Short mmCIF file of C-alpha atoms and ligand atoms in Angstrom, two decimals:
data_model
loop_
_atom_site.label_atom_id
_atom_site.label_comp_id
_atom_site.label_asym_id
_atom_site.label_seq_id
_atom_site.Cartn_x
_atom_site.Cartn_y
_atom_site.Cartn_z
CA UNK A 149 1.53 -11.81 19.65
CA UNK A 150 -1.56 -10.87 17.57
CA UNK A 151 -0.48 -9.49 13.98
CA UNK A 152 -1.23 -5.95 13.33
CA UNK A 153 -3.23 -6.87 10.30
CA UNK A 154 -4.92 -10.13 10.01
CA UNK A 155 -6.78 -11.02 7.03
CA UNK A 156 -8.54 -14.28 7.17
CA UNK A 157 -10.97 -16.12 4.56
CA UNK A 158 -11.52 -13.14 2.74
CA UNK A 159 -14.07 -13.08 0.18
CA UNK A 160 -14.80 -10.40 -2.13
CA UNK A 161 -17.24 -9.71 -4.73
CA UNK A 162 -18.32 -7.18 -7.81
CA UNK A 163 -21.60 -7.68 -8.21
CA UNK A 164 -22.37 -11.51 -8.96
CA UNK A 165 -18.64 -11.90 -9.78
CA UNK A 166 -16.47 -13.81 -6.78
CA UNK A 167 -13.04 -12.65 -7.18
CA UNK A 168 -11.43 -13.29 -4.03
CA UNK A 169 -11.68 -16.99 -2.64
CA UNK A 170 -10.47 -17.01 0.90
CA UNK A 171 -7.58 -14.94 1.37
CA UNK A 172 -5.34 -15.18 4.56
CA UNK A 173 -2.59 -12.83 5.32
CA UNK A 174 -0.82 -10.96 7.98
CA UNK A 175 1.43 -8.08 8.57
CA UNK A 176 3.13 -7.68 11.98
CA UNK A 177 4.11 -4.81 13.72
CA UNK A 178 7.35 -3.25 11.95
CA UNK A 179 6.98 -5.43 8.83
CA UNK A 180 7.27 -4.78 5.09
CA UNK A 181 5.24 -7.53 3.63
CA UNK A 182 4.47 -7.78 -0.04
CA UNK A 183 1.99 -8.97 -2.10
CA UNK A 184 2.88 -10.23 -5.53
CA UNK A 185 1.03 -11.88 -8.32
CA UNK A 186 -0.01 -11.47 -11.95
CA UNK A 187 -2.29 -9.11 -13.41
CA UNK A 188 -5.81 -9.67 -12.41
CA UNK A 189 -5.34 -12.07 -9.57
CA UNK A 190 -6.81 -9.91 -7.24
CA UNK A 191 -3.95 -8.12 -5.13
CA UNK A 192 -5.62 -4.64 -5.65
CA UNK A 193 -9.07 -6.12 -4.46
CA UNK A 194 -7.72 -7.70 -1.38
CA UNK A 195 -6.49 -4.18 -0.21
CA UNK A 196 -9.53 -2.50 -1.36
CA UNK A 197 -11.71 -4.95 0.64
CA UNK A 198 -9.62 -4.37 3.44
CA UNK A 199 -10.55 -0.79 3.71
CA UNK A 200 -14.08 -1.23 2.82
CA UNK A 201 -14.24 -0.37 -1.06
CA UNK A 202 -15.27 -3.60 -2.11
CA UNK A 203 -18.25 -6.01 -0.85
CA UNK A 204 -16.51 -8.50 1.14
CA UNK A 205 -16.77 -11.52 3.80
CA UNK A 206 -14.61 -13.08 5.90
CA UNK A 207 -12.62 -11.13 8.51
CA UNK A 208 -9.99 -8.04 8.01
CA UNK A 209 -8.84 -7.42 11.96
CA UNK A 210 -6.56 -4.50 12.58
CA UNK A 211 -5.05 -4.13 16.04
CA UNK A 212 -7.41 -6.67 16.88
CA UNK A 213 -10.70 -5.06 15.96
CA UNK A 214 -13.00 -6.15 13.14
CA UNK A 215 -12.52 -3.46 9.88
CA UNK A 216 -15.25 -5.28 7.78
CA UNK A 217 -18.62 -3.48 8.05
CA UNK A 218 -16.87 -0.26 8.84
CA UNK A 219 -16.94 2.75 6.19
CA UNK A 220 -13.45 3.65 4.79
CA UNK A 221 -12.98 6.85 6.62
CA UNK A 222 -13.40 4.91 9.89
CA UNK A 223 -10.81 2.36 9.11
CA UNK A 224 -8.43 5.47 8.07
CA UNK A 225 -9.23 6.97 11.29
CA UNK A 226 -8.13 3.94 13.06
CA UNK A 227 -4.66 4.18 11.58
CA UNK A 228 -5.14 1.62 8.26
CA UNK A 229 -3.82 3.84 5.52
CA UNK A 230 -4.17 3.28 1.88
CA UNK A 231 -2.37 4.48 -1.22
CA UNK A 232 -4.42 3.57 -4.26
CA UNK A 233 -2.74 2.83 -7.62
CA UNK A 234 -4.24 5.67 -9.59
CA UNK A 235 -2.28 8.55 -7.65
CA UNK A 236 -5.42 10.45 -7.14
CA UNK A 237 -4.31 13.79 -6.20
CA UNK A 238 -6.27 16.90 -6.33
CA UNK A 239 -4.80 18.25 -9.77
CA UNK A 240 -5.99 21.76 -9.39
CA UNK A 241 -4.70 22.22 -5.55
CA UNK A 242 -1.19 22.75 -4.84
CA UNK A 243 1.03 20.15 -3.46
CA UNK A 244 0.82 21.62 -0.10
CA UNK A 245 -3.00 21.90 -0.06
CA UNK A 246 -2.99 18.11 -1.10
CA UNK A 247 -0.93 17.34 1.98
CA UNK A 248 -3.33 19.36 4.03
CA UNK A 249 -6.05 17.16 3.12
CA UNK A 250 -4.42 14.21 4.08
CA UNK A 251 -4.42 15.15 7.71
CA UNK A 252 -7.07 13.35 9.79
CA UNK A 253 -9.01 15.46 12.37
CA UNK A 254 -8.31 14.37 15.66
CA UNK A 255 -5.05 12.18 14.92
CA UNK A 256 -1.96 13.59 15.81
CA UNK A 257 0.68 13.00 13.34
CA UNK A 258 4.06 11.56 13.95
CA UNK A 259 4.94 13.38 10.19
CA UNK A 260 5.08 16.90 9.78
CA UNK A 261 5.19 18.71 6.33
CA UNK A 262 9.00 19.30 7.01
CA UNK A 263 9.09 15.62 7.12
CA UNK A 264 7.51 15.16 3.87
CA UNK A 265 9.81 17.77 2.27
CA UNK A 266 12.90 16.60 3.70
CA UNK A 267 12.26 13.20 2.33
CA UNK A 268 10.99 14.57 -1.08
CA UNK A 269 12.95 17.86 -1.60
CA UNK A 270 11.17 18.07 -4.94
CA UNK A 271 8.00 18.65 -3.15
CA UNK A 272 9.41 21.18 -1.56
CA UNK A 273 10.32 23.18 -4.45
CA UNK A 274 7.14 22.53 -6.03
CA UNK A 275 5.01 22.93 -2.99
CA UNK A 276 3.11 25.94 -4.35
CA UNK A 277 2.31 24.41 -7.75
CA UNK A 278 -0.89 22.81 -8.83
CA UNK A 279 -0.19 19.20 -8.18
CA UNK A 280 -1.61 18.39 -11.71
CA UNK A 281 1.37 19.48 -13.18
CA UNK A 282 3.75 17.43 -11.41
CA UNK A 283 5.66 14.22 -13.18
CA UNK A 284 4.11 10.80 -12.83
CA UNK A 285 6.90 9.85 -9.85
CA UNK A 286 6.18 13.45 -8.19
CA UNK A 287 2.71 12.70 -8.17
CA UNK A 288 3.14 9.36 -6.54
CA UNK A 289 5.41 10.71 -3.82
CA UNK A 290 2.77 13.08 -3.08
CA UNK A 291 -0.05 10.71 -2.99
CA UNK A 292 2.03 8.63 -0.47
CA UNK A 293 2.77 11.67 1.66
CA UNK A 294 -0.72 12.73 1.75
CA UNK A 295 -1.34 9.35 3.43
CA UNK A 296 1.12 9.65 5.65
CA UNK A 297 -0.07 12.87 6.77
CA UNK A 298 -2.95 11.11 8.26
CA UNK A 299 -0.48 8.88 10.32
CA UNK A 300 -1.31 5.57 9.45
CA UNK A 301 0.44 2.56 11.68
CA UNK A 302 -0.05 0.61 8.60
CA UNK A 303 -0.19 1.51 5.19
CA UNK A 304 -1.05 -0.49 2.29
CA UNK A 305 0.47 0.74 -1.19
CA UNK A 306 -0.64 -0.33 -4.36
CA UNK A 307 2.18 -0.62 -7.22
CA UNK A 308 3.90 2.45 -6.11
CA UNK A 309 6.51 1.74 -8.73
CA UNK A 310 4.27 1.49 -11.81
CA UNK A 311 5.08 3.69 -14.66
CA UNK A 312 8.30 5.33 -12.80
CA UNK A 313 11.97 5.60 -14.22
CA UNK A 314 14.54 3.11 -12.38
CA UNK A 315 15.76 6.20 -10.35
CA UNK A 316 12.68 6.75 -9.06
CA UNK A 317 11.81 3.32 -8.00
CA UNK A 318 15.08 2.99 -5.93
CA UNK A 319 13.81 6.16 -4.24
CA UNK A 320 10.34 4.83 -3.63
CA UNK A 321 12.04 1.56 -2.14
CA UNK A 322 14.46 3.70 0.10
CA UNK A 323 11.65 5.59 1.54
CA UNK A 324 9.44 2.37 2.29
CA UNK A 325 12.41 1.60 4.49
CA UNK A 326 12.12 5.10 6.22
CA UNK A 327 8.67 4.28 6.90
CA UNK A 328 9.83 1.21 8.51
CA UNK A 329 12.35 2.97 10.71
CA UNK A 330 9.69 5.03 12.08
CA UNK A 331 7.27 2.45 13.01
CA UNK A 332 4.75 2.34 10.14
CA UNK A 333 4.50 -1.32 8.88
CA UNK A 334 3.59 -1.68 5.20
CA UNK A 335 1.69 -4.08 2.85
CA UNK A 336 3.04 -3.45 -0.48
CA UNK A 337 1.30 -4.76 -3.60
CA UNK A 338 4.12 -4.76 -6.25
CA UNK A 339 4.89 -6.10 -10.03
CA UNK A 340 8.50 -5.64 -9.59
CA UNK A 341 9.98 -8.79 -8.05
CA UNK A 342 13.53 -7.58 -7.45
CA UNK A 343 12.32 -4.69 -5.16
CA UNK A 344 9.71 -6.72 -3.46
CA UNK A 345 12.13 -9.35 -2.37
CA UNK A 346 14.96 -6.58 -1.39
CA UNK A 347 12.77 -4.68 1.01
CA UNK A 348 10.08 -7.26 2.40
CA UNK A 349 10.82 -9.60 5.42
CA UNK A 350 8.00 -11.57 4.11
CA UNK A 351 6.21 -12.16 0.52
CA UNK A 352 2.92 -13.53 -0.51
CA UNK A 353 2.02 -14.67 -3.93
CA UNK A 354 -1.50 -14.52 -5.12
CA UNK A 355 -2.93 -16.52 -8.14
CA UNK A 356 -6.46 -16.46 -8.98
CA UNK A 357 -8.23 -15.20 -5.99
CA UNK A 358 -6.18 -16.91 -3.30
CA UNK A 359 -2.79 -17.02 -1.59
CA UNK A 360 -0.61 -19.70 -3.14
CA UNK A 361 2.82 -18.99 -1.43
CA UNK A 362 3.88 -17.46 1.85
CA UNK A 363 7.29 -17.08 2.86
CA UNK A 364 10.60 -15.48 3.31
CA UNK A 365 12.26 -13.63 0.24
CA UNK A 366 15.26 -15.99 0.40
CA UNK A 367 12.50 -19.13 0.15
CA UNK A 368 10.85 -17.40 -2.99
CA UNK A 369 14.01 -16.91 -4.86
CA UNK A 370 14.81 -20.58 -3.99
CA UNK A 371 11.37 -21.62 -5.50
CA UNK A 372 11.59 -21.64 -8.97
CA UNK A 373 8.41 -23.64 -9.53
CA UNK A 374 6.28 -21.08 -7.76
CA UNK A 375 8.22 -18.23 -9.64
CA UNK A 376 7.32 -19.90 -13.13
CA UNK A 377 3.91 -20.80 -11.99
CA UNK A 378 2.66 -17.72 -10.73
CA UNK A 379 4.92 -14.87 -11.28
CA UNK A 380 7.02 -15.07 -14.30
CA UNK A 381 5.33 -14.32 -17.54
N1 LIG B 576 -14.37 -2.71 -10.59
C1 LIG B 576 -14.66 -3.94 -10.92
N2 LIG B 576 -15.72 -4.68 -11.75
C2 LIG B 576 -15.73 -5.74 -11.74
N3 LIG B 576 -14.59 -6.56 -11.91
C3 LIG B 576 -13.54 -6.11 -11.28
C4 LIG B 576 -13.52 -4.58 -10.79
N4 LIG B 576 -12.22 -4.58 -10.53
C5 LIG B 576 -11.41 -5.84 -10.90
N5 LIG B 576 -12.14 -6.71 -11.17
C6 LIG B 576 -11.68 -7.92 -11.56
O1 LIG B 576 -11.33 -8.60 -10.38
C7 LIG B 576 -9.92 -9.46 -10.66
C8 LIG B 576 -9.13 -8.76 -9.78
O2 LIG B 576 -8.74 -7.69 -9.89
P1 LIG B 576 -7.66 -7.00 -9.17
O3 LIG B 576 -7.72 -5.30 -9.69
O4 LIG B 576 -7.72 -7.22 -7.73
O5 LIG B 576 -6.37 -7.49 -9.56
P2 LIG B 576 -4.75 -7.37 -9.42
O6 LIG B 576 -4.40 -8.41 -8.98
O7 LIG B 576 -4.61 -5.95 -8.81
O8 LIG B 576 -4.25 -6.81 -10.89
P3 LIG B 576 -4.03 -5.59 -11.51
O9 LIG B 576 -3.79 -4.27 -10.98
O10 LIG B 576 -2.59 -5.80 -12.96
O11 LIG B 576 -5.31 -5.53 -12.63
C9 LIG B 576 -9.94 -9.23 -12.16
O12 LIG B 576 -10.44 -10.22 -12.87
C10 LIG B 576 -10.56 -7.94 -12.51
O13 LIG B 576 -10.87 -7.97 -13.85
MG1 LIG B 577 -4.07 -3.94 -9.27
#
């Protein structure tokens, strides 16, 4: 079966700086896959290239169709969602207005506002409050929910747990499982190895612009060499 997302020989550039050197990775229908690695190895660049935000060459096939060369909004409309690491909410708009902005014209979503509020009751309580006054964790939830309102079939999430309290981290992990149960596949960029190993079916480790390990969480747990060389600091 062809994977839902297939990234092949992906190269990416910031001006003359060549930061991805042939990345290969796949996400199957219904999978949670994590992309791990130290700071600066190119994890964010990989997903930004896939969504058309960085100059790239190679191939990014989603549902069998080439994404490279399309505009970000066209890619989103095809059902490839992206949650950036910098929680870019609209601070002066309310929580609810932020959610509305996530809806994609012409795409009927499997998610309703009520689904979002049931998943994150805090957002319901604060639905009429300007998003700028939310805590970091709440803003992270809002960013995730806004992307879901566009009804992605696959969501790429960049470090959702960064800077969050342990309790909130556990909540995020729990909700990634809810997504999976609704048939949304996930490509998760994470720094926290424990979370990634716990919720993923497969993991990739990146080092210096390329994939250096691919396997199951159990295989990565057993491979202290890879962890020492590419993950631990
Ligand atoms: N806008 C940019 N212009 C120039 N170089 C960049 C830009 N963004 C990232 N880089 C460089 O590209 C490389 C990969 O960065 P990337 O953001 O993909 O790393 P990362 O793996 O997501 O790590 P982290 O999120 O911890 O920074 C780094 O060397 C980084 O300095
Ligand atoms: Mg990053």
